[in-house]
Each structure stands twice: as structure tokens, then as C-alpha cells.
XYZ file of C-alpha atoms in Angstrom:
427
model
C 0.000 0.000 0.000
C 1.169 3.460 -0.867
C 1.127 6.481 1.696
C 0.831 9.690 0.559
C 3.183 12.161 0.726
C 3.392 15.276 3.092
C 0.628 16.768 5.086
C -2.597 17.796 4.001
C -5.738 19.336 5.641
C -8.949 17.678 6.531
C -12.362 19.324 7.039
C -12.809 20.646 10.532
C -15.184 19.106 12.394
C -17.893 20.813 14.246
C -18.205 17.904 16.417
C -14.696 17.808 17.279
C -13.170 18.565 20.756
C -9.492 18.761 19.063
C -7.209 21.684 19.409
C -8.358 24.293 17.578
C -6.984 25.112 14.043
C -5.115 21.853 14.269
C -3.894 19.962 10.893
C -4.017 16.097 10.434
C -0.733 14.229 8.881
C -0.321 11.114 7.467
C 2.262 8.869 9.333
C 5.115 7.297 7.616
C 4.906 3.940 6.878
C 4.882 1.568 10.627
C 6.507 -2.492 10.730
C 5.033 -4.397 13.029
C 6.089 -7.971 13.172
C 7.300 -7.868 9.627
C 3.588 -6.670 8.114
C 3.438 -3.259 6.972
C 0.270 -1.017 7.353
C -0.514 2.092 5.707
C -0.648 4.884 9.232
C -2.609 7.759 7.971
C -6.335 9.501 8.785
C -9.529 9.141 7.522
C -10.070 11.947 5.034
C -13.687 12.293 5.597
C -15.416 14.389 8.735
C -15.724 11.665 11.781
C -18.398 12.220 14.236
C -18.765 11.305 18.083
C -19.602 8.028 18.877
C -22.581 9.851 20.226
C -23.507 11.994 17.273
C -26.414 12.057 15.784
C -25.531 11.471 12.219
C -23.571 8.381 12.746
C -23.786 7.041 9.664
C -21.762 9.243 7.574
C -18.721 7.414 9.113
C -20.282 3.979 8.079
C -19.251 3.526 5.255
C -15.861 4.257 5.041
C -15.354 2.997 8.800
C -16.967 -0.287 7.887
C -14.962 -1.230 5.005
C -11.179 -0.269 6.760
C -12.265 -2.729 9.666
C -13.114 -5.338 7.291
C -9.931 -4.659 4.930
C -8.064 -4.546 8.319
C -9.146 -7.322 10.326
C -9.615 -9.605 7.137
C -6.347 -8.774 5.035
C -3.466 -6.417 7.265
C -4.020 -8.677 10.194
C -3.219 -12.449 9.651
C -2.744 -13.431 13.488
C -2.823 -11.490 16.450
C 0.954 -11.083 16.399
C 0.462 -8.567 13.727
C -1.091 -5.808 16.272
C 0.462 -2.818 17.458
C -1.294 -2.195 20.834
C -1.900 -4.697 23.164
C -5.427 -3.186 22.862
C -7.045 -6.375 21.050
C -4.724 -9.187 22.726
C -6.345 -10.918 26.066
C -4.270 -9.812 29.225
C -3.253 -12.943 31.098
C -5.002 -13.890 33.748
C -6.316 -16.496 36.096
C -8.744 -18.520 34.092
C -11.043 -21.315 35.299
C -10.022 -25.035 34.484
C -12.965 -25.961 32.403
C -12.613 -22.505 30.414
C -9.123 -23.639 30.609
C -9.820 -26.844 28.905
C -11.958 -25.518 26.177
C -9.990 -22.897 24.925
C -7.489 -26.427 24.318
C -10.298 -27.834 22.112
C -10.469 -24.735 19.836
C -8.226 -25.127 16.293
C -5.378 -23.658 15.982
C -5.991 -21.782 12.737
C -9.405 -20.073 14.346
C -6.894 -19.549 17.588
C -4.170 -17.459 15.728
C -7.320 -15.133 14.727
C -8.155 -13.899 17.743
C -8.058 -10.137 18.554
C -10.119 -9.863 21.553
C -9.430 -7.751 25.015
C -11.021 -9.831 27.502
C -12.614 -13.241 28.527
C -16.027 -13.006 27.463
C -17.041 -16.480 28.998
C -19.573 -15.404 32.015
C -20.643 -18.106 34.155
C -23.569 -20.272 34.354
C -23.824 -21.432 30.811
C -25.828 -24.463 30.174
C -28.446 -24.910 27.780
C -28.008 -21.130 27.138
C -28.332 -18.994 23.905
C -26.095 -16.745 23.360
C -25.158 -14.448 20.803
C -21.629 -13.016 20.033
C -21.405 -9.855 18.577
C -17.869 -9.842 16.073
C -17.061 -13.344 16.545
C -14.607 -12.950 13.772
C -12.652 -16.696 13.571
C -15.471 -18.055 15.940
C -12.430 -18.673 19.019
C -14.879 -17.141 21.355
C -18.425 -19.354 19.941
C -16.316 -22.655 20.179
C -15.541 -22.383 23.545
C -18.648 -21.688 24.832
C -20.332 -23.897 22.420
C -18.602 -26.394 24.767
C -19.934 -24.799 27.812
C -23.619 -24.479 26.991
C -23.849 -27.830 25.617
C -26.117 -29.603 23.071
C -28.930 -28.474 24.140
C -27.674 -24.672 24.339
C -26.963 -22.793 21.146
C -23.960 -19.858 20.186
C -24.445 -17.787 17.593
C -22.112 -15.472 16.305
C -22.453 -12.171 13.914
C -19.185 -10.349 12.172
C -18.785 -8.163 8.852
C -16.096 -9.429 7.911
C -16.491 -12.401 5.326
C -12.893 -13.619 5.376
C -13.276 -13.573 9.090
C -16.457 -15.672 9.156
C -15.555 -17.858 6.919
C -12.816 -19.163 8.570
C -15.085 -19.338 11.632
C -17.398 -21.686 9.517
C -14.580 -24.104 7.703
C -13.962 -25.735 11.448
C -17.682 -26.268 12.314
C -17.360 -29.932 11.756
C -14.400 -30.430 13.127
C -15.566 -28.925 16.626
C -17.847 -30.783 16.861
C -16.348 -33.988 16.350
C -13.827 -32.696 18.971
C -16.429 -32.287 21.475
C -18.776 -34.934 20.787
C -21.719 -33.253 19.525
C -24.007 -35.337 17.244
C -25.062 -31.838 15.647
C -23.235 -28.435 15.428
C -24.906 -25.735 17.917
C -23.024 -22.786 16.541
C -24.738 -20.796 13.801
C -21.988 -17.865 12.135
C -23.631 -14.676 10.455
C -21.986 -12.241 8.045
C -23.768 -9.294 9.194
C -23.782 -5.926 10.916
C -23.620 -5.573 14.935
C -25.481 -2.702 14.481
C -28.196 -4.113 12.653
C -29.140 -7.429 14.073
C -32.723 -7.201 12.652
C -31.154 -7.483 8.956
C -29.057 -10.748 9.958
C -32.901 -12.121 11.291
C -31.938 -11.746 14.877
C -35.671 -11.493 16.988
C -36.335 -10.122 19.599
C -36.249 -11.421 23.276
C -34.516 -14.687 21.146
C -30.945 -15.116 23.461
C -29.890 -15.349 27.101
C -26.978 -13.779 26.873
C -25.453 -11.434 24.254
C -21.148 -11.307 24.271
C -18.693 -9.068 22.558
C -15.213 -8.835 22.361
C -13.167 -5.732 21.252
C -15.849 -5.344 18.403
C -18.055 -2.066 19.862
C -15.589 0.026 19.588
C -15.360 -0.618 15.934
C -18.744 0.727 15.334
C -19.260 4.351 15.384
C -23.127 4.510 16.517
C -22.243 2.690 20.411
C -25.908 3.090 21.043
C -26.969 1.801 18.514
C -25.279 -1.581 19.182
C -26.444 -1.641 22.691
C -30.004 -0.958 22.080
C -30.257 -4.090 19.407
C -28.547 -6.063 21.877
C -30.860 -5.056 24.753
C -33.858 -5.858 22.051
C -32.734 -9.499 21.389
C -31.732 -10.247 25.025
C -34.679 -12.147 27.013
C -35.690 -10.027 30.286
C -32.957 -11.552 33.178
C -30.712 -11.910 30.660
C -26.926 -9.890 30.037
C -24.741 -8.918 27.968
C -21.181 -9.308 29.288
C -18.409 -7.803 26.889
C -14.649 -6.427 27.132
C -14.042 -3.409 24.968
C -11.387 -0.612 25.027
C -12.156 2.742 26.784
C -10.559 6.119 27.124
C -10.229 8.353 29.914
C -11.725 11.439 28.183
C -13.181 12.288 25.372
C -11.003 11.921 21.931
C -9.624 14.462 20.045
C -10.134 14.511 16.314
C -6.740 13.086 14.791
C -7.409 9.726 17.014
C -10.937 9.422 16.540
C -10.219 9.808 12.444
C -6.517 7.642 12.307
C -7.280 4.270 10.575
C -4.395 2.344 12.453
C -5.701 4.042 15.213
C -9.536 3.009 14.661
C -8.244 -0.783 13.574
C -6.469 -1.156 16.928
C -9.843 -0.688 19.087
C -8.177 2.687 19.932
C -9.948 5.492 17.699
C -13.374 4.371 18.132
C -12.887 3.440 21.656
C -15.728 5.458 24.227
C -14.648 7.658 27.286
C -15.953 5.454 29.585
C -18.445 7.600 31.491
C -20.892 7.373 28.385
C -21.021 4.126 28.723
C -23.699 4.454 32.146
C -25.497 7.108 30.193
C -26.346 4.900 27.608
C -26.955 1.724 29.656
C -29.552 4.590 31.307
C -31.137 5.344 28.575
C -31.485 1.878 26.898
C -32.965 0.606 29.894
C -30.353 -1.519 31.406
C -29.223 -1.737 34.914
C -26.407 0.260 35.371
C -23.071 -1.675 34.322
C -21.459 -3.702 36.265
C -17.717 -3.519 36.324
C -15.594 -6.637 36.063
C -12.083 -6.801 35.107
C -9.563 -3.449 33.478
C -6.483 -3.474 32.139
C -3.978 -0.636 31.349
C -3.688 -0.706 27.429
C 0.350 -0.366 25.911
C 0.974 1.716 22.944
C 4.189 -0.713 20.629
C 4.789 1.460 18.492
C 6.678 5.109 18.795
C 4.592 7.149 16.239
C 1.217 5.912 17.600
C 2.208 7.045 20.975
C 3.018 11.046 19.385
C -0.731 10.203 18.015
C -2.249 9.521 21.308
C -0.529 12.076 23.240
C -2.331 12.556 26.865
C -5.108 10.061 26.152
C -4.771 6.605 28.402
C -6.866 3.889 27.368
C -8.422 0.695 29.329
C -9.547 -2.985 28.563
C -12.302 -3.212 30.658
C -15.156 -6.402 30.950
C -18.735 -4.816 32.038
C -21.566 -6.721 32.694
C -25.176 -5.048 31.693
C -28.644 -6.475 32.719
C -31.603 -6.356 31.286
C -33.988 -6.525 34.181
C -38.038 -6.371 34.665
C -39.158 -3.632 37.050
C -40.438 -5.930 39.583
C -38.032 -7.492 42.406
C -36.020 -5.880 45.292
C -36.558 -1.989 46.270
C -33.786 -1.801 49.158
C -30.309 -3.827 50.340
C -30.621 -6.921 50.854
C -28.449 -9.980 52.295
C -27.483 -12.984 50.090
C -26.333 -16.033 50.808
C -24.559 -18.308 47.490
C -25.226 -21.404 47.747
C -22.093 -22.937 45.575
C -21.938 -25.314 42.386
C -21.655 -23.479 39.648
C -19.133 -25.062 37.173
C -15.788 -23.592 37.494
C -17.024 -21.687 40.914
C -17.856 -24.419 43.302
C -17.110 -22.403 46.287
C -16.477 -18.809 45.395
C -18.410 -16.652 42.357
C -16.473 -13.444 41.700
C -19.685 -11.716 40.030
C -17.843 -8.273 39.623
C -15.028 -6.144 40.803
C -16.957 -5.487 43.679
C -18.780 -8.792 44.770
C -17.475 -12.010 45.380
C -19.774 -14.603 46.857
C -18.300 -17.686 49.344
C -20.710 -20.487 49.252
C -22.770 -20.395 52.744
C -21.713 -16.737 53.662
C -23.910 -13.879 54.022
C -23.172 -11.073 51.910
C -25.261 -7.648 52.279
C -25.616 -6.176 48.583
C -27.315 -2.830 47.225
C -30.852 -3.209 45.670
C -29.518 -3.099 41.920
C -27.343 -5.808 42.877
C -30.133 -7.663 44.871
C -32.539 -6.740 41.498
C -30.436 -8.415 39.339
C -29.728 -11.995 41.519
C -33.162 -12.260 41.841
C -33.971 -11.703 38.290
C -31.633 -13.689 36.569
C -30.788 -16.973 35.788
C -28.423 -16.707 38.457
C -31.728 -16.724 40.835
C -31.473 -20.384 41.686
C -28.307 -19.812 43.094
C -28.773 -17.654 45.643
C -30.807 -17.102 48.857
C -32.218 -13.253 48.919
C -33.843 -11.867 51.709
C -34.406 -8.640 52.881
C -32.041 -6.302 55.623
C -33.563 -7.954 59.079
C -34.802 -11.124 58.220
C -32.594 -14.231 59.504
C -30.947 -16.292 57.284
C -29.433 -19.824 58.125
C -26.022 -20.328 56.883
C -24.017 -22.889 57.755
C -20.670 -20.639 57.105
C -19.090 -18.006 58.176
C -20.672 -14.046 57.688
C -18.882 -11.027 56.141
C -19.248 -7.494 57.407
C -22.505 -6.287 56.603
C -20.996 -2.797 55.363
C -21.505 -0.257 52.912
C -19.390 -0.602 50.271
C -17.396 1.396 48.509
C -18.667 0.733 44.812
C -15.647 0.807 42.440
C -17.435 2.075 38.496
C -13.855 3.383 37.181
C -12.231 1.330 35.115
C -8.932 3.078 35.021
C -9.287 2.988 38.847
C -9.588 -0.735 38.662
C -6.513 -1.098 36.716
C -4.173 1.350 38.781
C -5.224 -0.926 41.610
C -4.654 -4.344 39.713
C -1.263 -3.031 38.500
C -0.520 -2.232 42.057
C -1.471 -5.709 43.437
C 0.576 -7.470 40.579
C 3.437 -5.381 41.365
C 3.356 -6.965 45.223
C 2.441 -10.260 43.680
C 4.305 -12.985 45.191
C 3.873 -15.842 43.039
C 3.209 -19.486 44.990
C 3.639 -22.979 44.030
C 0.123 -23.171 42.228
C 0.882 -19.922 39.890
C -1.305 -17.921 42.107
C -1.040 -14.664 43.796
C 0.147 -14.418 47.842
C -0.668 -10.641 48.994
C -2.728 -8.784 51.818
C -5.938 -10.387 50.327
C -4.948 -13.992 49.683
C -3.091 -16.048 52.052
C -0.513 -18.901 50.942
């Protein structure tokens, strides 16, 4: 690919909160891992991810991700952040085990920011939104079972259709005596199109794939329309830690990393609000690295985050005020402790006192069976031990979340297992 030479000027923006009177260049030409990629902005006007003409960047936005995530990038090694690579982290056995199952071909593809496997699975639908190679639907294909379904959506036809050459062969690999995984070239943003109904799916998951699209709400509202009431959608994407300046928000290296369409991560409550979700749920963040020297000029002050949320789609009807919970153990993979966000983890047997959204969404859920819920002042027997019945502190920042996981794996003493021995975990 040929880049252009010397600088040129781009529209201004009226939506744009860059510097005033400021100029876009092209980059020179960046090698990463021996591929080269042409570093230069989008010559057409972008708009906020909340604007409300979001589909003049459609086009033009739609067809770099597909030329970028189906030709440039040939296996994750070929990224320059460490936006769209998983950071490593304690995984489950049986997640563990099924990642083992998935090809290796379908493996290599994978460009996602976080584990996207929630818990409770079986005989679930669920619906992945940018599956690209399908990594993500084969694993929990395995998890849901036979008589559970995956689904997964992506606009990129080289992407699906490697996704779709290893259907037989997973599920050979697992068993199966039919495939439950379905793979749609379609639009994230337009579910309806790709036949999607409504209230159809238990659980909707995405991977580094939001960002992509410039119309977030969009996304989110088809997602909330084809999620059952109780049900969630649990996704990783990238966010930024105010709101970008026009020469990120129009680079096309930029945008192709998960950086340039990436949301400051306030909006994202605002729009959960308005949908009508509960407000998000904050699981896992991750400081993001910049590889390369000339993306970091790019960037400048702007810090960006991996960060797993959890959003449910609850009725109206269940708890009003705090309540205490008790978890009474056995799901797969957390037997005896359920870390259900950044702020709650639930030992079997103990009693845990939880705010009402928390309390609304337990009861709501499928993870209802799981629990016993009663109200602040009724007994509850437990055979365990009880934890203070505090307020807590509610962490909702994800960049908060990651200062404080970069400060625990900086006093991480590792032990014989491979775990962590610090103030919170004894050896």
C-alpha cells in the first residue's frame, strides 16, 4: 500500500473537541512484526460516537475494519497495541480446557481484550457480537452444551468464513451429534437485517468489536432488544479516559487497533440509562500499551483501558432496598467462590449484604437459583461463616480498577500453584 506524501488538511469538524486550528498528517509507513500497514487519517469528517448522524462514518469505517481485520491482520501477532490481545489472567479449568479444544488456525485469529465467557452457561443462547474466527463461539459452544446454542455475527467475510470451515471439526472434537453454533456475516449494528428477533438469546457477548462501530448506542439498544428479560450482555471493549480528540478518533491504524473508536468510559452508564439496562457492572480493566513510537506522538495525553462490564436487562419488579445474600455454591468452574464483579465475590454459605440493583439483578436472573435473597432484618441460616454487613465502597472506574490491579501485581508474590500471595490472599 502506498502512503501519501506530506501533510494535508482535513475538514474541521464541528463535532470535534481537538485543538483548535489543528492539521491532520499522514504517518510514515509503521513495521510491526514484519507486516506493513498504511498509518494515515480518515479523510472524511468523523463524528462522536454519540452523534447524531452516525452514519456518515459507516461507510468508510466499515470497510477499513473489514480490509483490516480480514487482510493487514493475519494473526494477532500482527497488532500494534496490546489493545485487542487478552491480558493474562487467572482462568477457570474448564474454560481452561476448552480454549485447548479450539483449532489452531481459528486460535491465531483472535483479537479480543477480555474473557467473554460469564458463568452459568448451560443450555443457554447466546449471541456473540464480532465473533470474527469463531475462538470465542467454540468455547462456549462447549460450555452451553447440546442443548444450548452460540451464535455469532461479524462483517467481515474472510473472518467468518474461517469461523465456519472448522464447524465440523468442533464438533467432532467435542462430541456433539449436531453443530450448535450458527456464524452470520452481518452488521452488529443491525441485528434485525441478519434475522436476529427479539427477546430470542440469554446472553449477548462481545469482544473488542463495539468500539469498531461508530453509533455505540446503537449496538447496545439491538442487543438489549434481542436479550430475554434476566438476561446480560457481558463484553470487554477498550475505553478512554476522556473524550477523543479529532486526529485519534479519524486515524485508521488508530480506529483498527480498538483505539480510535474506543468510548470515554463515562458514556457508557449514560447509555446503559437510557437503553434501559441496569447500570453496568464492572468486572475486570487493564492498562492498554501503545508498541509502536509514532502511535504514541498520536495519542498524546489520552490513556486507554480494557475493561469487561456486565449489563442487565432486568423487569421492574423485584427488590426496592439492600438486601443480604447467601450463594449457595456449584456453579461449574465456581464451586465455592463466584467473583460476580469487581466489587462482589460470593463464598458459598456466607452472608453477603448487597445494594438493591445488585439484589434486582440476583433475583432476576438466571443466576436466581443460586442464591438465597432476603431482605435487611430477616434471619438467614447459613451454615458458614458471615462477612461485614458494610456499605461498600462501589468501584465504576475502570482506570481505577486497573491502577489498583497493576498495584497488586506489582506486590504479587507468586506461589507454588501460579497464584497470587498478597494482603488479600493467604498462601
Amino acid at each position: 500500500m502506498e502512503v501519501r506524501p506530506g501533510p494535508r488538511p482535513v475538514p474541521r469538524d464541528p463535532w470535534s473537541r481537538g485543538r483548535a486550528g489543528s492539521r491532520l498528517r499522514p504517518l510514515r509507513r509503521a513495521e510491526v512484526h514484519q507486516v506493513e500497514v498504511e498509518v494515515e487519517v480518515v479523510t472524511e469528517p468523523s463524528r462522536c460516537s454519540h452523534s447524531s448522524s452516525p452514519s456518515l462514518l459507516l461507510t468508510p469505517l466499515s470497510s477499513l475494519c473489514q480490509t483490516y481485520y480480514g487482510q493487514v491482520l493475519k494473526k494477532s501477532a500482527d497488532l500494534q497495541t496490546n489493545a485487542c490481545v487478552t491480558t493474562a489472567r487467572p482462568v477457570p479449568k474448564h474454560i481452561r480446557e476448552a480454549l485447548q479444544n479450539v483449532h489452531e488456525e481459528v486460535a491465531l485469529r483472535y483479537y479480543g481484550c477480555g474473557l467473554v465467557i460469564p458463568e452459568h452457561l448451560e443450555n443457554c443462547w447466546i449471541l456473540d457480537l464480532g465473533s470474527g474466527s469463531g475462538r470465542d463461539c467454540y468455547v462456549l459452544s462447549q460450555l452451553v452444551g447440546e442443548k444450548g446454542h452460540v451464535t455469532g455475527i461479524d462483517m467481515t467475510k474472510g473472518q467468518v468464513e474461517v469461523a465456519e470451515k472448522y464447524l465440523d471439526y468442533h464438533m467432532k472434537k467435542y462430541g456433539f451429534q449436531s453443530s450448535n453454533v450458527t456464524f452470520i456475516h452481518g452488521y452488529i449494528e443491525k441485528l434485525g437485517q441478519a434475522g436476529i428477533k427479539n427477546e430470542s438469546y440469554d446472553i449477548v457477548v462481545s469482544n473488542c468489536v463495539i468500539n469498531l462501530v461508530p453509533d455505540k448506542q446503537q449496538v447496545l439498544q439491538e442487543a438489549y432488544r434481542v436479550l430475554k428479560y434476566g438476561g446480560e450482555l457481558y463484553f470487554s471493549d477498550v475505553y478512554v479516559s476522556l473524550e477523543l480528540p479529532e486526529e485519534i478518533r479519524t486515524h485508521k491504524v488508530l480506529w483498527g487497533e480498538c483505539l480510535g473508536g474506543a468510548l470515554y468510559w463515562k458514556e457508557l452508564a449514560i447509555l446503559a440509562q437510557k437503553i434501559g439496562f441496569c447500570p453496568p457492572r464492572l468486572v475486570t480493566a487493564n492498562h492498554i500499551s501503545i508498541q509502536n513510537k509514532e502511535l504514541e506522538r498520536v495519542i498524546g495525553d489520552c490513556r486507554f483501558v480494557s475493561a469487561t462490564f456486565r449489563l442487565f436487562k432486568c423487569s421492574k419488579t423485584g427488590p426496592a432496598r439492600r438486601c443480604q445474600v447467601i450463594y449457595s455454591g456449584g456453579i461449574t468452574g465456581h464451586e465455592k467462590e463466584l467473583m460476580f464483579d469487581a466489587n462482589f465475590t460470593f463464598k458459598e454459605g456466607e452472608i453477603v449484604e448487597v445494594d438493591e440493583e445488585t439484589a434486582a439483578i440476583l433475583k432476576n436472573s438466571r443466576f436466581a437459583q443460586d442464591f438465597l435473597i432476603r431482605p435487611i432484618g430477616e434471619k438467614l441460616s447459613t451454615s458458614g461463616g458471615c462477612s461485614a454487613l458494610e456499605l461498600k465502597v462501589i468501584i465504576t472506574d475502570p482506570f481505577k480498577l486497573a491502577e489498583e490491579s497493576d498495584s497488586m501485581k506489582s506486590r504479587c508474590v507468586p506461589d507454588a500453584a501460579g497464584g497470587c500471595c498478597g494482603t488479600k490472599k493467604s498462601c
